[in-house]
PDB file of C-alpha atoms in Angstrom:
ATOM      1  CA  MET A   1     104.200 -19.904  77.745  1.00  0.00           C
ATOM      2  CA  ALA A   2     102.678 -16.471  76.508  1.00  0.00           C
ATOM      3  CA  GLY A   3      99.033 -17.029  77.995  1.00  0.00           C
ATOM      4  CA  THR A   4      97.472 -13.907  77.049  1.00  0.00           C
ATOM      5  CA  ALA A   5      97.135 -11.890  74.108  1.00  0.00           C
ATOM      6  CA  GLU A   6      99.287  -9.014  74.617  1.00  0.00           C
ATOM      7  CA  GLN A   7     101.799 -11.876  75.835  1.00  0.00           C
ATOM      8  CA  ARG A   8     101.848 -13.405  72.512  1.00  0.00           C
ATOM      9  CA  GLU A   9     102.188 -10.670  71.009  1.00  0.00           C
ATOM     10  CA  LEU A  10     105.252 -10.013  73.107  1.00  0.00           C
ATOM     11  CA  SER A  11     106.411 -13.410  72.463  1.00  0.00           C
ATOM     12  CA  ALA A  12     105.352 -12.697  68.271  1.00  0.00           C
ATOM     13  CA  ALA A  13     107.789  -8.830  68.471  1.00  0.00           C
ATOM     14  CA  VAL A  14     110.692 -10.096  70.347  1.00  0.00           C
ATOM     15  CA  SER A  15     110.445 -13.393  67.614  1.00  0.00           C
ATOM     16  CA  GLU A  16     110.746 -11.218  65.423  1.00  0.00           C
ATOM     17  CA  ALA A  17     113.861  -9.029  66.794  1.00  0.00           C
ATOM     18  CA  ALA A  18     116.117 -12.079  67.015  1.00  0.00           C
ATOM     19  CA  SER A  19     115.305 -13.153  63.590  1.00  0.00           C
ATOM     20  CA  ARG A  20     115.416  -9.671  61.567  1.00  0.00           C
ATOM     21  CA  THR A  21     118.877  -9.541  63.477  1.00  0.00           C
ATOM     22  CA  VAL A  22     119.875 -12.865  62.630  1.00  0.00           C
ATOM     23  CA  ALA A  23     121.168 -13.679  66.100  1.00  0.00           C
ATOM     24  CA  ARG A  24     121.558 -17.648  66.446  1.00  0.00           C
ATOM     25  CA  ALA A  25     123.543 -17.196  63.132  1.00  0.00           C
ATOM     26  CA  ALA A  26     125.896 -14.181  63.838  1.00  0.00           C
ATOM     27  CA  VAL A  27     125.981 -16.198  67.629  1.00  0.00           C
ATOM     28  CA  ARG A  28     127.328 -19.454  65.317  1.00  0.00           C
ATOM     29  CA  SER A  29     129.171 -18.006  63.618  1.00  0.00           C
ATOM     30  CA  ALA A  30     130.424 -14.930  66.826  1.00  0.00           C
ATOM     31  CA  ASP A  31     129.805 -12.394  64.800  1.00  0.00           C
ATOM     32  CA  THR A  32     131.710  -9.415  67.322  1.00  0.00           C
ATOM     33  CA  SER A  33     128.881  -7.040  66.037  1.00  0.00           C
ATOM     34  CA  ALA A  34     126.222  -9.061  66.598  1.00  0.00           C
ATOM     35  CA  ARG A  35     125.112  -7.906  70.767  1.00  0.00           C
ATOM     36  CA  GLY A  36     124.729  -4.933  69.146  1.00  0.00           C
ATOM     37  CA  ARG A  37     122.169  -4.937  66.968  1.00  0.00           C
ATOM     38  CA  CYS A  38     120.226  -7.617  69.130  1.00  0.00           C
ATOM     39  CA  TRP A  39     119.926  -4.750  71.583  1.00  0.00           C
ATOM     40  CA  ALA A  40     119.058  -2.196  69.849  1.00  0.00           C
ATOM     41  CA  ALA A  41     116.174  -4.138  68.952  1.00  0.00           C
ATOM     42  CA  LEU A  42     115.296  -5.442  71.437  1.00  0.00           C
ATOM     43  CA  ALA A  43     115.127  -2.227  73.110  1.00  0.00           C
ATOM     44  CA  GLU A  44     113.083  -1.471  70.220  1.00  0.00           C
ATOM     45  CA  VAL A  45     110.128  -3.664  72.038  1.00  0.00           C
ATOM     46  CA  GLY A  46     110.086  -2.779  75.287  1.00  0.00           C
ATOM     47  CA  VAL A  47     111.983  -5.714  75.694  1.00  0.00           C
ATOM     48  CA  PHE A  48     113.620  -4.591  78.986  1.00  0.00           C
ATOM     49  CA  GLY A  49     110.484  -2.053  80.291  1.00  0.00           C
ATOM     50  CA  VAL A  50     108.508  -4.835  80.045  1.00  0.00           C
ATOM     51  CA  ALA A  51     108.648  -5.502  84.019  1.00  0.00           C
ATOM     52  CA  VAL A  52     109.771  -2.311  84.666  1.00  0.00           C
ATOM     53  CA  PRO A  53     106.870   0.401  85.988  1.00  0.00           C
ATOM     54  CA  ALA A  54     105.866   2.380  83.856  1.00  0.00           C
ATOM     55  CA  GLU A  55     106.143   6.291  85.850  1.00  0.00           C
ATOM     56  CA  LEU A  56     109.489   5.437  85.028  1.00  0.00           C
ATOM     57  CA  GLY A  57     109.955   4.433  81.547  1.00  0.00           C
ATOM     58  CA  GLY A  58     108.170  -0.013  80.943  1.00  0.00           C
ATOM     59  CA  ALA A  59     104.927  -0.810  80.048  1.00  0.00           C
ATOM     60  CA  GLY A  60     103.976  -1.674  83.482  1.00  0.00           C
ATOM     61  CA  GLY A  61     104.431  -5.136  82.773  1.00  0.00           C
ATOM     62  CA  THR A  62     104.700  -8.449  84.996  1.00  0.00           C
ATOM     63  CA  VAL A  63     107.820 -10.496  85.883  1.00  0.00           C
ATOM     64  CA  CYS A  64     105.602 -13.525  83.519  1.00  0.00           C
ATOM     65  CA  ASP A  65     104.989 -10.685  80.913  1.00  0.00           C
ATOM     66  CA  ALA A  66     109.127 -10.417  81.269  1.00  0.00           C
ATOM     67  CA  ALA A  67     109.684 -14.246  80.766  1.00  0.00           C
ATOM     68  CA  VAL A  68     107.499 -14.499  78.664  1.00  0.00           C
ATOM     69  CA  ALA A  69     110.060 -12.078  76.393  1.00  0.00           C
ATOM     70  CA  LEU A  70     113.446 -14.048  77.875  1.00  0.00           C
ATOM     71  CA  GLU A  71     111.937 -17.144  76.770  1.00  0.00           C
ATOM     72  CA  ILE A  72     111.878 -15.892  73.298  1.00  0.00           C
ATOM     73  CA  THR A  73     115.473 -14.495  73.155  1.00  0.00           C
ATOM     74  CA  ALA A  74     116.414 -17.455  74.897  1.00  0.00           C
ATOM     75  CA  ALA A  75     115.115 -19.433  72.684  1.00  0.00           C
ATOM     76  CA  GLU A  76     116.611 -17.607  69.866  1.00  0.00           C
ATOM     77  CA  LEU A  77     120.055 -17.370  71.481  1.00  0.00           C
ATOM     78  CA  VAL A  78     120.366 -13.427  71.461  1.00  0.00           C
ATOM     79  CA  PRO A  79     123.674 -12.526  73.353  1.00  0.00           C
ATOM     80  CA  GLY A  80     124.200 -10.650  75.719  1.00  0.00           C
ATOM     81  CA  PRO A  81     122.891 -10.222  79.616  1.00  0.00           C
ATOM     82  CA  VAL A  82     119.285 -10.094  78.330  1.00  0.00           C
ATOM     83  CA  LEU A  83     118.019 -12.112  81.921  1.00  0.00           C
ATOM     84  CA  SER A  84     120.266 -10.325  84.264  1.00  0.00           C
ATOM     85  CA  THR A  85     119.286  -6.597  82.882  1.00  0.00           C
ATOM     86  CA  VAL A  86     115.306  -7.256  82.821  1.00  0.00           C
ATOM     87  CA  LEU A  87     116.603  -9.089  87.232  1.00  0.00           C
ATOM     88  CA  ALA A  88     118.334  -6.013  87.175  1.00  0.00           C
ATOM     89  CA  GLY A  89     114.311  -4.339  86.252  1.00  0.00           C
ATOM     90  CA  VAL A  90     112.399  -6.920  88.440  1.00  0.00           C
ATOM     91  CA  LEU A  91     113.924  -6.057  91.390  1.00  0.00           C
ATOM     92  CA  LEU A  92     115.126  -2.038  90.597  1.00  0.00           C
ATOM     93  CA  SER A  93     111.229  -2.401  89.936  1.00  0.00           C
ATOM     94  CA  HIS A  94     110.585  -3.508  94.474  1.00  0.00           C
ATOM     95  CA  HIS A  95     112.135  -0.333  95.551  1.00  0.00           C
ATOM     96  CA  ALA A  96     110.523   2.757  92.543  1.00  0.00           C
ATOM     97  CA  ASP A  97     110.424   4.351  95.442  1.00  0.00           C
ATOM     98  CA  ALA A  98     114.154   4.873  95.925  1.00  0.00           C
ATOM     99  CA  ALA A  99     116.587   7.030  94.347  1.00  0.00           C
ATOM    100  CA  PRO A 100     119.736   4.567  92.615  1.00  0.00           C
ATOM    101  CA  ALA A 101     116.023   2.870  91.545  1.00  0.00           C
ATOM    102  CA  LYS A 102     114.558   6.394  89.848  1.00  0.00           C
ATOM    103  CA  GLU A 103     117.765   7.010  88.601  1.00  0.00           C
ATOM    104  CA  LEU A 104     118.273   4.139  87.114  1.00  0.00           C
ATOM    105  CA  LEU A 105     115.003   2.416  85.738  1.00  0.00           C
ATOM    106  CA  PRO A 106     114.123   4.858  82.700  1.00  0.00           C
ATOM    107  CA  VAL A 107     117.404   4.099  81.815  1.00  0.00           C
ATOM    108  CA  ILE A 108     117.656  -0.129  81.860  1.00  0.00           C
ATOM    109  CA  ALA A 109     114.315   0.129  80.314  1.00  0.00           C
ATOM    110  CA  GLU A 110     115.145   2.256  77.404  1.00  0.00           C
ATOM    111  CA  GLY A 111     118.410  -0.447  76.477  1.00  0.00           C
ATOM    112  CA  ALA A 112     120.183   1.880  77.563  1.00  0.00           C
ATOM    113  CA  LEU A 113     122.067   0.812  80.788  1.00  0.00           C
ATOM    114  CA  VAL A 114     123.986  -3.432  80.428  1.00  0.00           C
ATOM    115  CA  VAL A 115     123.389  -4.335  83.900  1.00  0.00           C
ATOM    116  CA  ALA A 116     125.025  -8.082  85.765  1.00  0.00           C
ATOM    117  CA  VAL A 117     123.272  -9.050  89.438  1.00  0.00           C
ATOM    118  CA  ALA A 118     125.452 -10.819  91.707  1.00  0.00           C
ATOM    119  CA  PRO A 119     122.622 -13.056  93.043  1.00  0.00           C
ATOM    120  CA  GLY A 120     123.512 -13.340  96.973  1.00  0.00           C
ATOM    121  CA  ILE A 121     127.240 -15.260  95.649  1.00  0.00           C
ATOM    122  CA  GLY A 122     130.641 -13.854  97.157  1.00  0.00           C
ATOM    123  CA  GLU A 123     131.577 -11.579  99.397  1.00  0.00           C
ATOM    124  CA  LEU A 124     130.386  -7.628  98.512  1.00  0.00           C
ATOM    125  CA  ARG A 125     130.740  -4.060  99.867  1.00  0.00           C
ATOM    126  CA  VAL A 126     128.936  -0.618  99.488  1.00  0.00           C
ATOM    127  CA  GLY A 127     131.568   1.848 100.636  1.00  0.00           C
ATOM    128  CA  ALA A 128     129.611   5.001 101.840  1.00  0.00           C
ATOM    129  CA  ASP A 129     130.369   6.692  98.469  1.00  0.00           C
ATOM    130  CA  GLY A 130     128.072   3.841  96.782  1.00  0.00           C
ATOM    131  CA  ARG A 131     130.712   2.024  95.727  1.00  0.00           C
ATOM    132  CA  VAL A 132     131.073  -1.832  95.410  1.00  0.00           C
ATOM    133  CA  SER A 133     133.740  -3.592  96.508  1.00  0.00           C
ATOM    134  CA  GLY A 134     135.065  -7.526  96.986  1.00  0.00           C
ATOM    135  CA  VAL A 135     135.259 -10.870  95.419  1.00  0.00           C
ATOM    136  CA  LEU A 136     133.187 -12.729  93.754  1.00  0.00           C
ATOM    137  CA  PRO A 137     134.193 -15.993  92.596  1.00  0.00           C
ATOM    138  CA  VAL A 138     132.370 -15.616  88.442  1.00  0.00           C
ATOM    139  CA  LEU A 139     129.541 -13.028  87.556  1.00  0.00           C
ATOM    140  CA  ALA A 140     127.586 -14.146  83.966  1.00  0.00           C
ATOM    141  CA  GLY A 141     127.701 -11.211  81.650  1.00  0.00           C
ATOM    142  CA  ALA A 142     130.070  -8.860  83.537  1.00  0.00           C
ATOM    143  CA  ASP A 143     132.129  -8.726  80.762  1.00  0.00           C
ATOM    144  CA  ALA A 144     129.244  -6.964  79.041  1.00  0.00           C
ATOM    145  CA  ALA A 145     127.923  -5.619  81.272  1.00  0.00           C
ATOM    146  CA  ASP A 146     128.232  -0.999  82.632  1.00  0.00           C
ATOM    147  CA  ALA A 147     126.666  -1.852  85.468  1.00  0.00           C
ATOM    148  CA  LEU A 148     126.627  -4.106  88.530  1.00  0.00           C
TER     149      LEU A 148
END
């Protein structure tokens, strides 16, 4: 999938990080500490901030750049809600001037916030205090997420 030189470099860096943390073997052996090791390695490479604006702590890349990184994380069986955390960064980046985006994007980009995204399913409401309540049938990654 990597088309540009930068995308090929990103692909190689993500693949190396997954290999270094032995992601596939960790998942296959149900190593519960693997997610933390893999997450830290991906954060070091910058996976979570690839498509986050540079002024908010990201790399300022494109969705295609993020897709390159995600393709490798999937192929390498990297554990944890990597896709939903990267997706949260992409979605919030479309509202980069909003206060929640300014607060959350730098933390997402550095890999310090694990996010699960509810893509228009269920019945959710946002209260005046900013708390979300409601019912979701299933939310992939919610068990490992710091934020929804």
